Short mmCIF file of C-alpha atoms and ligand atoms in Angstrom, two decimals:
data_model
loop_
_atom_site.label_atom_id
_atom_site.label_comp_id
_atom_site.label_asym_id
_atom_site.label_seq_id
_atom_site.Cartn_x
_atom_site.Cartn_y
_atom_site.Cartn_z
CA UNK B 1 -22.89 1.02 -8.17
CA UNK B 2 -24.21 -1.79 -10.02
CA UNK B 3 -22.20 -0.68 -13.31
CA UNK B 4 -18.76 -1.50 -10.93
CA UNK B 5 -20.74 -5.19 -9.86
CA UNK B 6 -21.63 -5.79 -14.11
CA UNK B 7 -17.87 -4.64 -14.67
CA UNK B 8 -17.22 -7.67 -11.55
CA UNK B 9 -19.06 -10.54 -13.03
CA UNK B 10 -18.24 -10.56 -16.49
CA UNK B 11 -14.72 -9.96 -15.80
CA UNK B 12 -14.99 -12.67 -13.07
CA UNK B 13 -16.77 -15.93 -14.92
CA UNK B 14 -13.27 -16.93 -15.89
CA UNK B 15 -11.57 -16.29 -12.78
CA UNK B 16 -13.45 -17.69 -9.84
CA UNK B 17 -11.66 -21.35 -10.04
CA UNK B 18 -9.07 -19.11 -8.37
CA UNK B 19 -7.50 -21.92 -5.63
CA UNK B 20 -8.03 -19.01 -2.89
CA UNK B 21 -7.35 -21.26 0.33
CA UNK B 22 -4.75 -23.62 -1.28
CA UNK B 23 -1.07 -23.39 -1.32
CA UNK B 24 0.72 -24.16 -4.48
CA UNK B 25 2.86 -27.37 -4.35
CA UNK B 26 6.70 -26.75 -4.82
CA UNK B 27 7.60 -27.64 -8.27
CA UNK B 28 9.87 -30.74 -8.20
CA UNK B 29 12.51 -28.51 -10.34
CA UNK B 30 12.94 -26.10 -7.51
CA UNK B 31 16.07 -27.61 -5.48
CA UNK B 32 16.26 -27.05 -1.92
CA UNK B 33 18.23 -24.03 -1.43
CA UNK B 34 19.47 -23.22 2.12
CA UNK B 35 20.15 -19.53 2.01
CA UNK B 36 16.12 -18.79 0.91
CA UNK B 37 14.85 -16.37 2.63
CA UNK B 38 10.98 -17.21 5.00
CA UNK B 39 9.65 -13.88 3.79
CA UNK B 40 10.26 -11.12 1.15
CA UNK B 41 13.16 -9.51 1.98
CA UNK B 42 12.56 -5.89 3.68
CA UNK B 43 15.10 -3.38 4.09
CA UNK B 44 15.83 0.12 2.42
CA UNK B 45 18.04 0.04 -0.87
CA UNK B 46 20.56 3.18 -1.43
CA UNK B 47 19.79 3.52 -5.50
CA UNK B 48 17.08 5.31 -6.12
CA UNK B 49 17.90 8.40 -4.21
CA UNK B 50 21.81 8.50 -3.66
CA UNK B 51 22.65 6.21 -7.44
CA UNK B 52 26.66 6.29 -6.90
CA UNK B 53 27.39 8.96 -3.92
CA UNK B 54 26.92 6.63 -1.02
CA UNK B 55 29.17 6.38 2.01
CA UNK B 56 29.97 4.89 4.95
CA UNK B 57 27.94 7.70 7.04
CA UNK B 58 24.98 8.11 5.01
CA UNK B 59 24.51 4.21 5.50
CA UNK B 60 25.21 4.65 9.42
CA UNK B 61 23.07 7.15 9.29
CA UNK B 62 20.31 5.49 7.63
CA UNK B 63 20.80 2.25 9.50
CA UNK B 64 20.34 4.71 13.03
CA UNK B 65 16.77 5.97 11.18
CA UNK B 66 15.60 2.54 10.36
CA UNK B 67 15.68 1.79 14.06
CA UNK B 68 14.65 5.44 14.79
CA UNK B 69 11.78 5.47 12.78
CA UNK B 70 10.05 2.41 13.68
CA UNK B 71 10.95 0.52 10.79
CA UNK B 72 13.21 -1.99 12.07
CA UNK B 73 10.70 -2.73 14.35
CA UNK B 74 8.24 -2.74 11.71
CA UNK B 75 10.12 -5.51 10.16
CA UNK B 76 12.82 -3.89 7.68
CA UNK B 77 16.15 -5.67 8.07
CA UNK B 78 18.47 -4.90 5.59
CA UNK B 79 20.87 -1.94 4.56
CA UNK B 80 20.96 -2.94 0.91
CA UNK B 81 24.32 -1.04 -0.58
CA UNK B 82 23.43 -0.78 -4.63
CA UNK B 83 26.20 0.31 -6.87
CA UNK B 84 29.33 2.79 -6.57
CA UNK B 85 30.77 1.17 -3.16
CA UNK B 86 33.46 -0.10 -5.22
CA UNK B 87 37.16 1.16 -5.01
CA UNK B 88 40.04 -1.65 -7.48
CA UNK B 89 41.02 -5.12 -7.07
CA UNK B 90 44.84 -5.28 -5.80
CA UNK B 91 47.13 -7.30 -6.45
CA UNK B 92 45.97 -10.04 -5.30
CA UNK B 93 42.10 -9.77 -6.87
CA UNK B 94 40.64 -8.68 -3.64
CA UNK B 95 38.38 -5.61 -4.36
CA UNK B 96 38.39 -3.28 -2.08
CA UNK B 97 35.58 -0.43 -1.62
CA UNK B 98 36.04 3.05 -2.35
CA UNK B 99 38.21 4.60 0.48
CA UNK B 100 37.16 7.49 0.04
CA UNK B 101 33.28 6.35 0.35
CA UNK B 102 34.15 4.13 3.03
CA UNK B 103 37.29 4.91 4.78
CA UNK B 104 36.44 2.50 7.67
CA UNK B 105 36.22 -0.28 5.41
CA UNK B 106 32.99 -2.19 4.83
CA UNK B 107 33.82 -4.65 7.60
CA UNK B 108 33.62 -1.50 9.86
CA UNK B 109 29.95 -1.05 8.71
CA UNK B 110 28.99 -4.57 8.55
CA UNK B 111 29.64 -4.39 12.61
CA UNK B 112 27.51 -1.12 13.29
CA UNK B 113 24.61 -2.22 11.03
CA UNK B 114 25.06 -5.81 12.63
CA UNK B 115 24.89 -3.88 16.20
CA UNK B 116 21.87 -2.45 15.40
CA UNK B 117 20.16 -6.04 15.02
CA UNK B 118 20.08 -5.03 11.46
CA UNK B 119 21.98 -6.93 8.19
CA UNK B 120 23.78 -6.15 5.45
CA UNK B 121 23.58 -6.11 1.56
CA UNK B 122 25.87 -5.34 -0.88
CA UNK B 123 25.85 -5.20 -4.88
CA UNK B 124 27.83 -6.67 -7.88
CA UNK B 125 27.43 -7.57 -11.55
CA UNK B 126 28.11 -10.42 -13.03
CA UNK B 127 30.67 -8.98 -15.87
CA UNK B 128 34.29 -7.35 -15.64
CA UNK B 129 31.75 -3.86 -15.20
CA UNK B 130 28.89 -2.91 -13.26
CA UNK B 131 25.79 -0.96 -14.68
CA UNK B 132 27.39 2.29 -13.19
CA UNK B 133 30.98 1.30 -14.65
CA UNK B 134 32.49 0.06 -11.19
CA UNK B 135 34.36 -3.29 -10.75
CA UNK B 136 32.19 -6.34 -11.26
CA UNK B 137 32.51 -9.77 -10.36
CA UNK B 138 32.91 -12.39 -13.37
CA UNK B 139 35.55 -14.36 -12.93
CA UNK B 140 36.57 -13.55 -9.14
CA UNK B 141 33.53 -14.84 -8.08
CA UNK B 142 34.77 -17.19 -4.94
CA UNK B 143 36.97 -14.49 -3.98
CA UNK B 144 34.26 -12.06 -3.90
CA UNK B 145 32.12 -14.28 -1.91
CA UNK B 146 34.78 -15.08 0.43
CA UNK B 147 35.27 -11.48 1.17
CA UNK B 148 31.47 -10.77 0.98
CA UNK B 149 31.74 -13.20 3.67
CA UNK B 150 34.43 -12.11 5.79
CA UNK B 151 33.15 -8.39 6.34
CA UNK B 152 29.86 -10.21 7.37
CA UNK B 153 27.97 -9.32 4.43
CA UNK B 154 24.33 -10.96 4.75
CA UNK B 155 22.85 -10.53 0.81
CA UNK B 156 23.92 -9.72 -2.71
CA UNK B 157 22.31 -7.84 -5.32
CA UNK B 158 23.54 -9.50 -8.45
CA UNK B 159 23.11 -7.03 -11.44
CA UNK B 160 23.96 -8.16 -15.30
CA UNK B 161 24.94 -5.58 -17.28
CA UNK B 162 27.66 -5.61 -19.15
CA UNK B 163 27.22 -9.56 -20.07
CA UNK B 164 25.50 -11.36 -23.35
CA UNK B 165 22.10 -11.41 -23.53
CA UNK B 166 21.41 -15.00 -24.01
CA UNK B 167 19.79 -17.09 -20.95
CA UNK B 168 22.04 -19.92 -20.53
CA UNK B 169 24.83 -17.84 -19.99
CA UNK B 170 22.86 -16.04 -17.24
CA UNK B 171 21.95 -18.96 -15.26
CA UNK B 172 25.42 -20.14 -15.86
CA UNK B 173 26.92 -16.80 -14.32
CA UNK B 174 24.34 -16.72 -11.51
CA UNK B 175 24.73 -19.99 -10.26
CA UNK B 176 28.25 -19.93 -10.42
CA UNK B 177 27.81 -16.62 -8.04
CA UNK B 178 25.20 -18.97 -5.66
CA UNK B 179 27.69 -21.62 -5.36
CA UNK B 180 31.08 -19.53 -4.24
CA UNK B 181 28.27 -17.55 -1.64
CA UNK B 182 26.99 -21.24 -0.36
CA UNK B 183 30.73 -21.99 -0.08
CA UNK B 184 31.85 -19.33 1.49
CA UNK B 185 30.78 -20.72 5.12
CA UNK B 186 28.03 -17.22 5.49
CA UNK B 187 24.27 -17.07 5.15
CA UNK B 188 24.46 -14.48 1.90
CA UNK B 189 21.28 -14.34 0.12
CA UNK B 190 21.10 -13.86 -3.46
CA UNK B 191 19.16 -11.22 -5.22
CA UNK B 192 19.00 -11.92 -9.11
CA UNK B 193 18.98 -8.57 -10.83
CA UNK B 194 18.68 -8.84 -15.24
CA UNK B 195 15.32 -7.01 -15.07
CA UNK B 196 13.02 -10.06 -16.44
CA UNK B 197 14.66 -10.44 -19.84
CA UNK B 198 15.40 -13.84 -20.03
CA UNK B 199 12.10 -14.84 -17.70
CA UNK B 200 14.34 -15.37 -14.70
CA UNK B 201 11.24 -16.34 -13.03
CA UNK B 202 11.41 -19.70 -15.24
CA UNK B 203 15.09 -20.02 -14.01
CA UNK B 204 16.18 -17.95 -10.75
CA UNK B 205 15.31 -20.25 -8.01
CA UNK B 206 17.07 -23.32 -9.87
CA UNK B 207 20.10 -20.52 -9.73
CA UNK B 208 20.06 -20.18 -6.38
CA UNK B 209 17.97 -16.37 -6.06
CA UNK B 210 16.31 -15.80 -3.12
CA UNK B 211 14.41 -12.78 -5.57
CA UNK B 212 14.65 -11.79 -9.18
CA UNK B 213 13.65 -8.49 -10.55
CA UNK B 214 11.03 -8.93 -13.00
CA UNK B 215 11.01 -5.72 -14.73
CA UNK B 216 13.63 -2.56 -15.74
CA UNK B 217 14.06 0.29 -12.74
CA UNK B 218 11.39 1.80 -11.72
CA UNK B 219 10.78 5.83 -11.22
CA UNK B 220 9.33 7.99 -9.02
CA UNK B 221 5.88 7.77 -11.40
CA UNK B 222 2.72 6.06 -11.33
CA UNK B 223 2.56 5.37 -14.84
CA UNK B 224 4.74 6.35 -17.77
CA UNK B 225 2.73 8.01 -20.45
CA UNK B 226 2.51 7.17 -24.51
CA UNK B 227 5.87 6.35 -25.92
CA UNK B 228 7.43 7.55 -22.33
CA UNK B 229 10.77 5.73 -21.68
CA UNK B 230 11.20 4.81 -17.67
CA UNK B 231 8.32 2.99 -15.76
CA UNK B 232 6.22 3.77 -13.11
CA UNK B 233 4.20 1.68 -10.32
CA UNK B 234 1.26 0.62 -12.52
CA UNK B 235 3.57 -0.30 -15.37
CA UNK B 236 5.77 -2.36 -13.03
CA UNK B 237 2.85 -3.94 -11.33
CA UNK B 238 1.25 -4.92 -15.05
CA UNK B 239 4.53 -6.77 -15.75
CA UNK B 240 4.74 -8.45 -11.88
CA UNK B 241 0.92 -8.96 -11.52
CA UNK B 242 0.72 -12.08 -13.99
CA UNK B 243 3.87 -13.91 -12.62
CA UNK B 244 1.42 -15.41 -8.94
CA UNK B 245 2.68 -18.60 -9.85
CA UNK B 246 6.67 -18.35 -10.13
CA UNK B 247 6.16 -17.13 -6.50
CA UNK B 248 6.84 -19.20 -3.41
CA UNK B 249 7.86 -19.19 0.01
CA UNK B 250 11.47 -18.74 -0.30
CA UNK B 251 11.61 -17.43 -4.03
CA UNK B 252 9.86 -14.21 -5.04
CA UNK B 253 9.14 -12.23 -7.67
CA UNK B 254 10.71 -8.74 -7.18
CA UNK B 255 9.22 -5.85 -8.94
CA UNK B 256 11.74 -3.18 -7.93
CA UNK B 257 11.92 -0.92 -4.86
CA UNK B 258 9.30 0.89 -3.40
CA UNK B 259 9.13 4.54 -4.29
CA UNK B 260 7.11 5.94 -1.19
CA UNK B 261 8.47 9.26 -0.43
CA UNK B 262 11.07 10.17 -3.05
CA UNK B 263 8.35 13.06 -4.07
CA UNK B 264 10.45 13.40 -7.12
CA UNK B 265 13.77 14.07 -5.56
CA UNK B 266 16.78 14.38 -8.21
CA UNK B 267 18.54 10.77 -8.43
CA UNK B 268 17.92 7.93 -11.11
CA UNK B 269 14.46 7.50 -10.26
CA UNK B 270 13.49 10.70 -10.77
CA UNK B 271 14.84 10.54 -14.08
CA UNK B 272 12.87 9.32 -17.43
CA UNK B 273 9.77 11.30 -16.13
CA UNK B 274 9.83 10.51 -12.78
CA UNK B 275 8.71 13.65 -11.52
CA UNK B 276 6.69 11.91 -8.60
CA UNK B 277 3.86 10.71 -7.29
CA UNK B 278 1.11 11.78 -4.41
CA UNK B 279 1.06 10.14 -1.19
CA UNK B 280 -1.78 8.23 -2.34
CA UNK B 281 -0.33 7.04 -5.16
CA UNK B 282 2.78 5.56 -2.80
CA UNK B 283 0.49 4.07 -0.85
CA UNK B 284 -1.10 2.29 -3.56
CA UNK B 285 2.14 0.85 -4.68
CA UNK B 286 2.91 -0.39 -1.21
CA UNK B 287 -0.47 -1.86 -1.02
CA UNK B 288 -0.08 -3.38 -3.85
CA UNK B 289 3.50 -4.94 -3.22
CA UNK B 290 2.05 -6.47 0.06
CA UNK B 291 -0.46 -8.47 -1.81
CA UNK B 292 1.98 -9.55 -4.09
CA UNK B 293 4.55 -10.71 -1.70
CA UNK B 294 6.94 -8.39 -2.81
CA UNK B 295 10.55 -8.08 -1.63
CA UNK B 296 9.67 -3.96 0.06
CA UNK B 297 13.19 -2.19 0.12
CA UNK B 298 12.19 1.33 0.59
CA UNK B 299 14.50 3.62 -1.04
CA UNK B 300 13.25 7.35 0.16
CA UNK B 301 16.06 9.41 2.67
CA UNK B 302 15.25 7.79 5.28
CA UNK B 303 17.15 10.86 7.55
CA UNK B 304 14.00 13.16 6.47
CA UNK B 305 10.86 10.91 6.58
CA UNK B 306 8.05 12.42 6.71
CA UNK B 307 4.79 11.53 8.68
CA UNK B 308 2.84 10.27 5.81
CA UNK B 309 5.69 8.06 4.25
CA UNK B 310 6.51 6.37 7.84
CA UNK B 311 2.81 5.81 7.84
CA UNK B 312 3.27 3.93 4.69
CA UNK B 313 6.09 2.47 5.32
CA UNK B 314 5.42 1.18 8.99
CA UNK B 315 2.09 -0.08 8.44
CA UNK B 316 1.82 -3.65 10.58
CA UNK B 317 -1.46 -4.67 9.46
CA UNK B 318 -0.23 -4.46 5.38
CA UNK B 319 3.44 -5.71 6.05
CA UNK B 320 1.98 -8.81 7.34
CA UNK B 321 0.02 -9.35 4.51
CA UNK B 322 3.26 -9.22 2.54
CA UNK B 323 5.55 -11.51 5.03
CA UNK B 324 2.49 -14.42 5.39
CA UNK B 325 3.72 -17.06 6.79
CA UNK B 326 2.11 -19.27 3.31
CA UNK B 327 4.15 -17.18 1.06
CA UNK B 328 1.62 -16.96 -1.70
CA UNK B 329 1.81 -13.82 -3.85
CA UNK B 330 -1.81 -12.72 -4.30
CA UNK B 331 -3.66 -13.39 -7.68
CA UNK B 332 -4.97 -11.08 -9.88
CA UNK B 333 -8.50 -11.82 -10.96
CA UNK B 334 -10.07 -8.72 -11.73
CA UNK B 335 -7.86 -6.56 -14.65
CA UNK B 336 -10.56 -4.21 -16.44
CA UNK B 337 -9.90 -0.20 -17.73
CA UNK B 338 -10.25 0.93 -14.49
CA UNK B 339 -10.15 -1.41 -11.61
CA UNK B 340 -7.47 -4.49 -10.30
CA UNK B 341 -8.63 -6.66 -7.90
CA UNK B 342 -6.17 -8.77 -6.11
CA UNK B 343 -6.80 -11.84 -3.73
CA UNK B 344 -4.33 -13.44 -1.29
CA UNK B 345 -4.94 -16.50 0.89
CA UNK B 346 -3.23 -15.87 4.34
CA UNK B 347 -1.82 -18.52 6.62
CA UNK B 348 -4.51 -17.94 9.67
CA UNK B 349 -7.40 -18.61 7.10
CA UNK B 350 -7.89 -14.97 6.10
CA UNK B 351 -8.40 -13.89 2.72
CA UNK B 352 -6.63 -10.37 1.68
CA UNK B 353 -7.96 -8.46 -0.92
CA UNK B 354 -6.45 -5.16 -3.11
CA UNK B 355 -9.33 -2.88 -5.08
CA UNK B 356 -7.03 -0.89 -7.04
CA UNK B 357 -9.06 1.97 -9.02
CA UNK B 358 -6.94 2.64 -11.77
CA UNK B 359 -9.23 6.01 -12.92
CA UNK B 360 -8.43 9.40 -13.02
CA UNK B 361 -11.80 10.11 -10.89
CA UNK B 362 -13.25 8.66 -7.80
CA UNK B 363 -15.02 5.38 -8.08
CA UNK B 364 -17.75 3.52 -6.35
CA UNK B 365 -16.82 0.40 -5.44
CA UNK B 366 -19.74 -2.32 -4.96
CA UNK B 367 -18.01 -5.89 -4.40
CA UNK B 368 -20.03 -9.20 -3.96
CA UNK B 369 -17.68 -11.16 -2.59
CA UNK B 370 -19.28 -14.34 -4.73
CA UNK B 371 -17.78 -13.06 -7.24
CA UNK B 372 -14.98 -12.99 -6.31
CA UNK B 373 -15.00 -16.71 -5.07
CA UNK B 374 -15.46 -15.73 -1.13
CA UNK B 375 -18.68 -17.33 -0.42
CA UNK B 376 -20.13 -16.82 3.18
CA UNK B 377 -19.94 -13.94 5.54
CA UNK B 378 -16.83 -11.96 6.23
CA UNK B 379 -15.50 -9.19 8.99
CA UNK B 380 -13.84 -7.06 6.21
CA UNK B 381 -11.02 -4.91 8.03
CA UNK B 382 -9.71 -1.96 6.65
CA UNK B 383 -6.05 -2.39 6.68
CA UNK B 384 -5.46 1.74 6.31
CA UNK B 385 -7.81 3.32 8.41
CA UNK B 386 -7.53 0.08 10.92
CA UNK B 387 -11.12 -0.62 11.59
CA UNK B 388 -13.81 -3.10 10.15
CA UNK B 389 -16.08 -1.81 7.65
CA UNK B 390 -19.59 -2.92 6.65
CA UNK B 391 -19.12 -1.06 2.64
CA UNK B 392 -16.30 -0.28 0.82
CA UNK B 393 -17.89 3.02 -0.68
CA UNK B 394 -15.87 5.03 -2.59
CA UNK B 395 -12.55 4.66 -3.56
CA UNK B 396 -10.10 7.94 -4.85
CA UNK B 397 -8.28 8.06 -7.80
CA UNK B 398 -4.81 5.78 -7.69
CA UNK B 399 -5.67 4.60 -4.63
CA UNK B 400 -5.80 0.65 -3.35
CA UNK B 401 -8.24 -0.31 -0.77
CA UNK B 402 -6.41 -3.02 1.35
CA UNK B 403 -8.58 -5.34 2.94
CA UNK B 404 -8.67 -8.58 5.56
CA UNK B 405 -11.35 -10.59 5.21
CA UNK B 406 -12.24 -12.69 8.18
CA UNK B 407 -14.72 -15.91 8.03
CA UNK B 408 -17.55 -15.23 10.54
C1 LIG Q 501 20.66 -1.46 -12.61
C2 LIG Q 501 19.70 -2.02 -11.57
C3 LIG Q 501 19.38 -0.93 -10.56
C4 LIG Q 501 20.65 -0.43 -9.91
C5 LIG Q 501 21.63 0.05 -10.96
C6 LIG Q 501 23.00 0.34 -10.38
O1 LIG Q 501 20.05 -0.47 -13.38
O2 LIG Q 501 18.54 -2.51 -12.18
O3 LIG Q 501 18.47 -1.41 -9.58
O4 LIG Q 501 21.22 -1.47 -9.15
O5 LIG Q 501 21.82 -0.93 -11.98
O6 LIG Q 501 23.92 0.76 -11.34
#
């Protein structure tokens, strides 16, 4: 294995200032914002397998499996509701949701999800149109908030089709959306959604967003091939992976939902080549989100879940990787053909570490942990298999080795 160490050093030399144990300061541009969230946001979003044919019992439904599963207690909170809730505005500009989705009214389903001990998301757009062609908000933002508000709504996805493509109109737009939530007397966080085209991570906090996507949608594949439209988890995480230091506690980068057990299933990420990935290849992703302090909205039916996605999507030891109490998104130090290696300074003094090998064959992984600017002895924990290990040995295809690393 001492071709994987050579590959190590040389990639290393540069990276090993890496400020592993120290949190970043808060910029002084970043104002304080009172709806930021602690922690990435965790819930289960409703896109990527149901797009527009959602309704009021599929969500009751999938707010009953959440708890049912183990993944409320796991740490998911939110039902996020993505687009195609939306019925007209009446007379009066309020807009109502689809009675025939949601005959109860959302109100209705803010009070069963809220009964649950769960919360409640909902999605807009910042234009007269969303990105599926429902109702948006521009221009009736305070009265959207206000009703947002008064069915007990708890977070908005903010979406921007349908508007110009120039940057100061988007911050414009979004923080005219922040303001009518802040005044609208609820909690409502704000999830900026325009996909990392006007580097929202420069700008999204400042506009009030509790997240920001930082890439297009992402489909069920691990990596789109030559000249293939639609990205998959590597491509996503290539865009996200270089953004560490827009991160903070209360403002995070969000590279799109996780993927884990959609195995391809017909909805609009399985479309642009997203045929699906193997389990291992969903685990990676979630791995890798956890490092990277990623907002994790699952987005699989959550009604059949499968052993090895709950697995995923319930493990403790990874989620509180992601939801560390320092809120650092882990750095990327090691970037070569056919490894990543992430590092992530955790509040208790811990140091967690992602070996992501990126080849189409298995892989012998030989860390020094010099190198990688750990210097002393470690307990290294396996974060999948729960137990310490001594070597990290071999690593499969697409998988990411998840690590703890403890001071001894
Ligand atoms: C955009 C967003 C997606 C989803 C759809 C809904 O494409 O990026 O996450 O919300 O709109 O139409």
């Amino acid at each position: 294995m001492a071709k994987c160490s050579t590959i190590l050093l040389s990639s290393l030399i540069a990276a090993i200032t890496v400020q592993a144990q120290k949190p970043k300061a808060a910029t002084a541009q970043t104002p304080k914002i009172a709806t930021a969230a602690q922690a990435p946001p965790m819930g289960w979003m409703s896109w990527n397998a149901f797009g527009p044919n959602i309704t009021e019992d599929l969500l009751k439904q999938t707010a009953d499996a959440l708890v049912s599963s183990g993944m409320k207690d796991a740490g998911y909170k939110y039902i996020f509701i993505d687009d195609g809730w939306q019925g007209t505005r009446d007379a009066q500009h309020h807009l109502h949701p689809d009675p025939k989705k949601f005959p109860s009214g959302i109100r209705a389903l803010a009070d069963y999800v809220h009964s649950k001990g769960l919360r409640l998301g909902i999605y807009s757009d910042a234009a007269p149109r969303t990105c599926g062609g429902f109702t948006g908000s521009l221009g009736f933002e305070k009265q959207d908030a206000a009703d947002f508000a008064a069915w007990g709504i708890d977070y908005l996805k903010y979406d921007y089709c349908n508007a110009p493509e120039d940057s100061a109109t988007a911050k414009t737009r979004y923080t005219t959306m922040y303001k009518a939530l802040a005044a609208s007397g609820r909690k409502i966080l704000l999830g900026i959604c325009e996909w990392g085209v006007r580097q929202p991570w420069r700008w999204a906090a400042g506009a009030g967003g509790t997240v920001w996507r930082t890439s297009g949608d992402i489909r069920d594949k691990w990596k789109a091939r030559p000249n293939e439209e639609g990205m998959g988890i590597l491509d996503i995480v290539d865009i996200n992976a270089p953004l560490d230091q827009y991160a903070k506690k209360g403002h995070w980068n969000d590279p799109d939902m996780l993927v884990a057990g959609l195995y391809g299933k017909k909805g609009p990420a399985s479309d642009l080549g997203g045929t699906g990935c193997n389990d291992l290849e969903y685990q990676s992703q979630f791995s890798l989100y956890c490092i990277m302090a990623a907002p994790l909205a699952a987005s699989n039916d959550l009604r059949n879940l499968n052993g090895y996605t709950k697995t995923i999507l319930t493990n403790k030891e990874a989620i509180s990787i992601d939801q560390d109490a320092l809120g650092i998104q882990g750095k990327r130090l090691v970037n070569d053909d056919t490894w990543e290696i992430f590092l992530k300074p955790l509040a208790n003094g811990d140091t967690a570490v992602a070996i992501l090998n990126k080849a189409d064959q298995p892989q012998a992984a030989d860390i020094r942990w010099p190198d990688l600017g750990l210097n002393g002895a470690y307990k290294v924990r396996d974060v999948w298999s729960h137990r310490e290990i001594k070597e990290i040995g071999t690593v499969k295809s697409h998988e990411t080795r998840l690590l703890r690393l403890r001071r001894i």
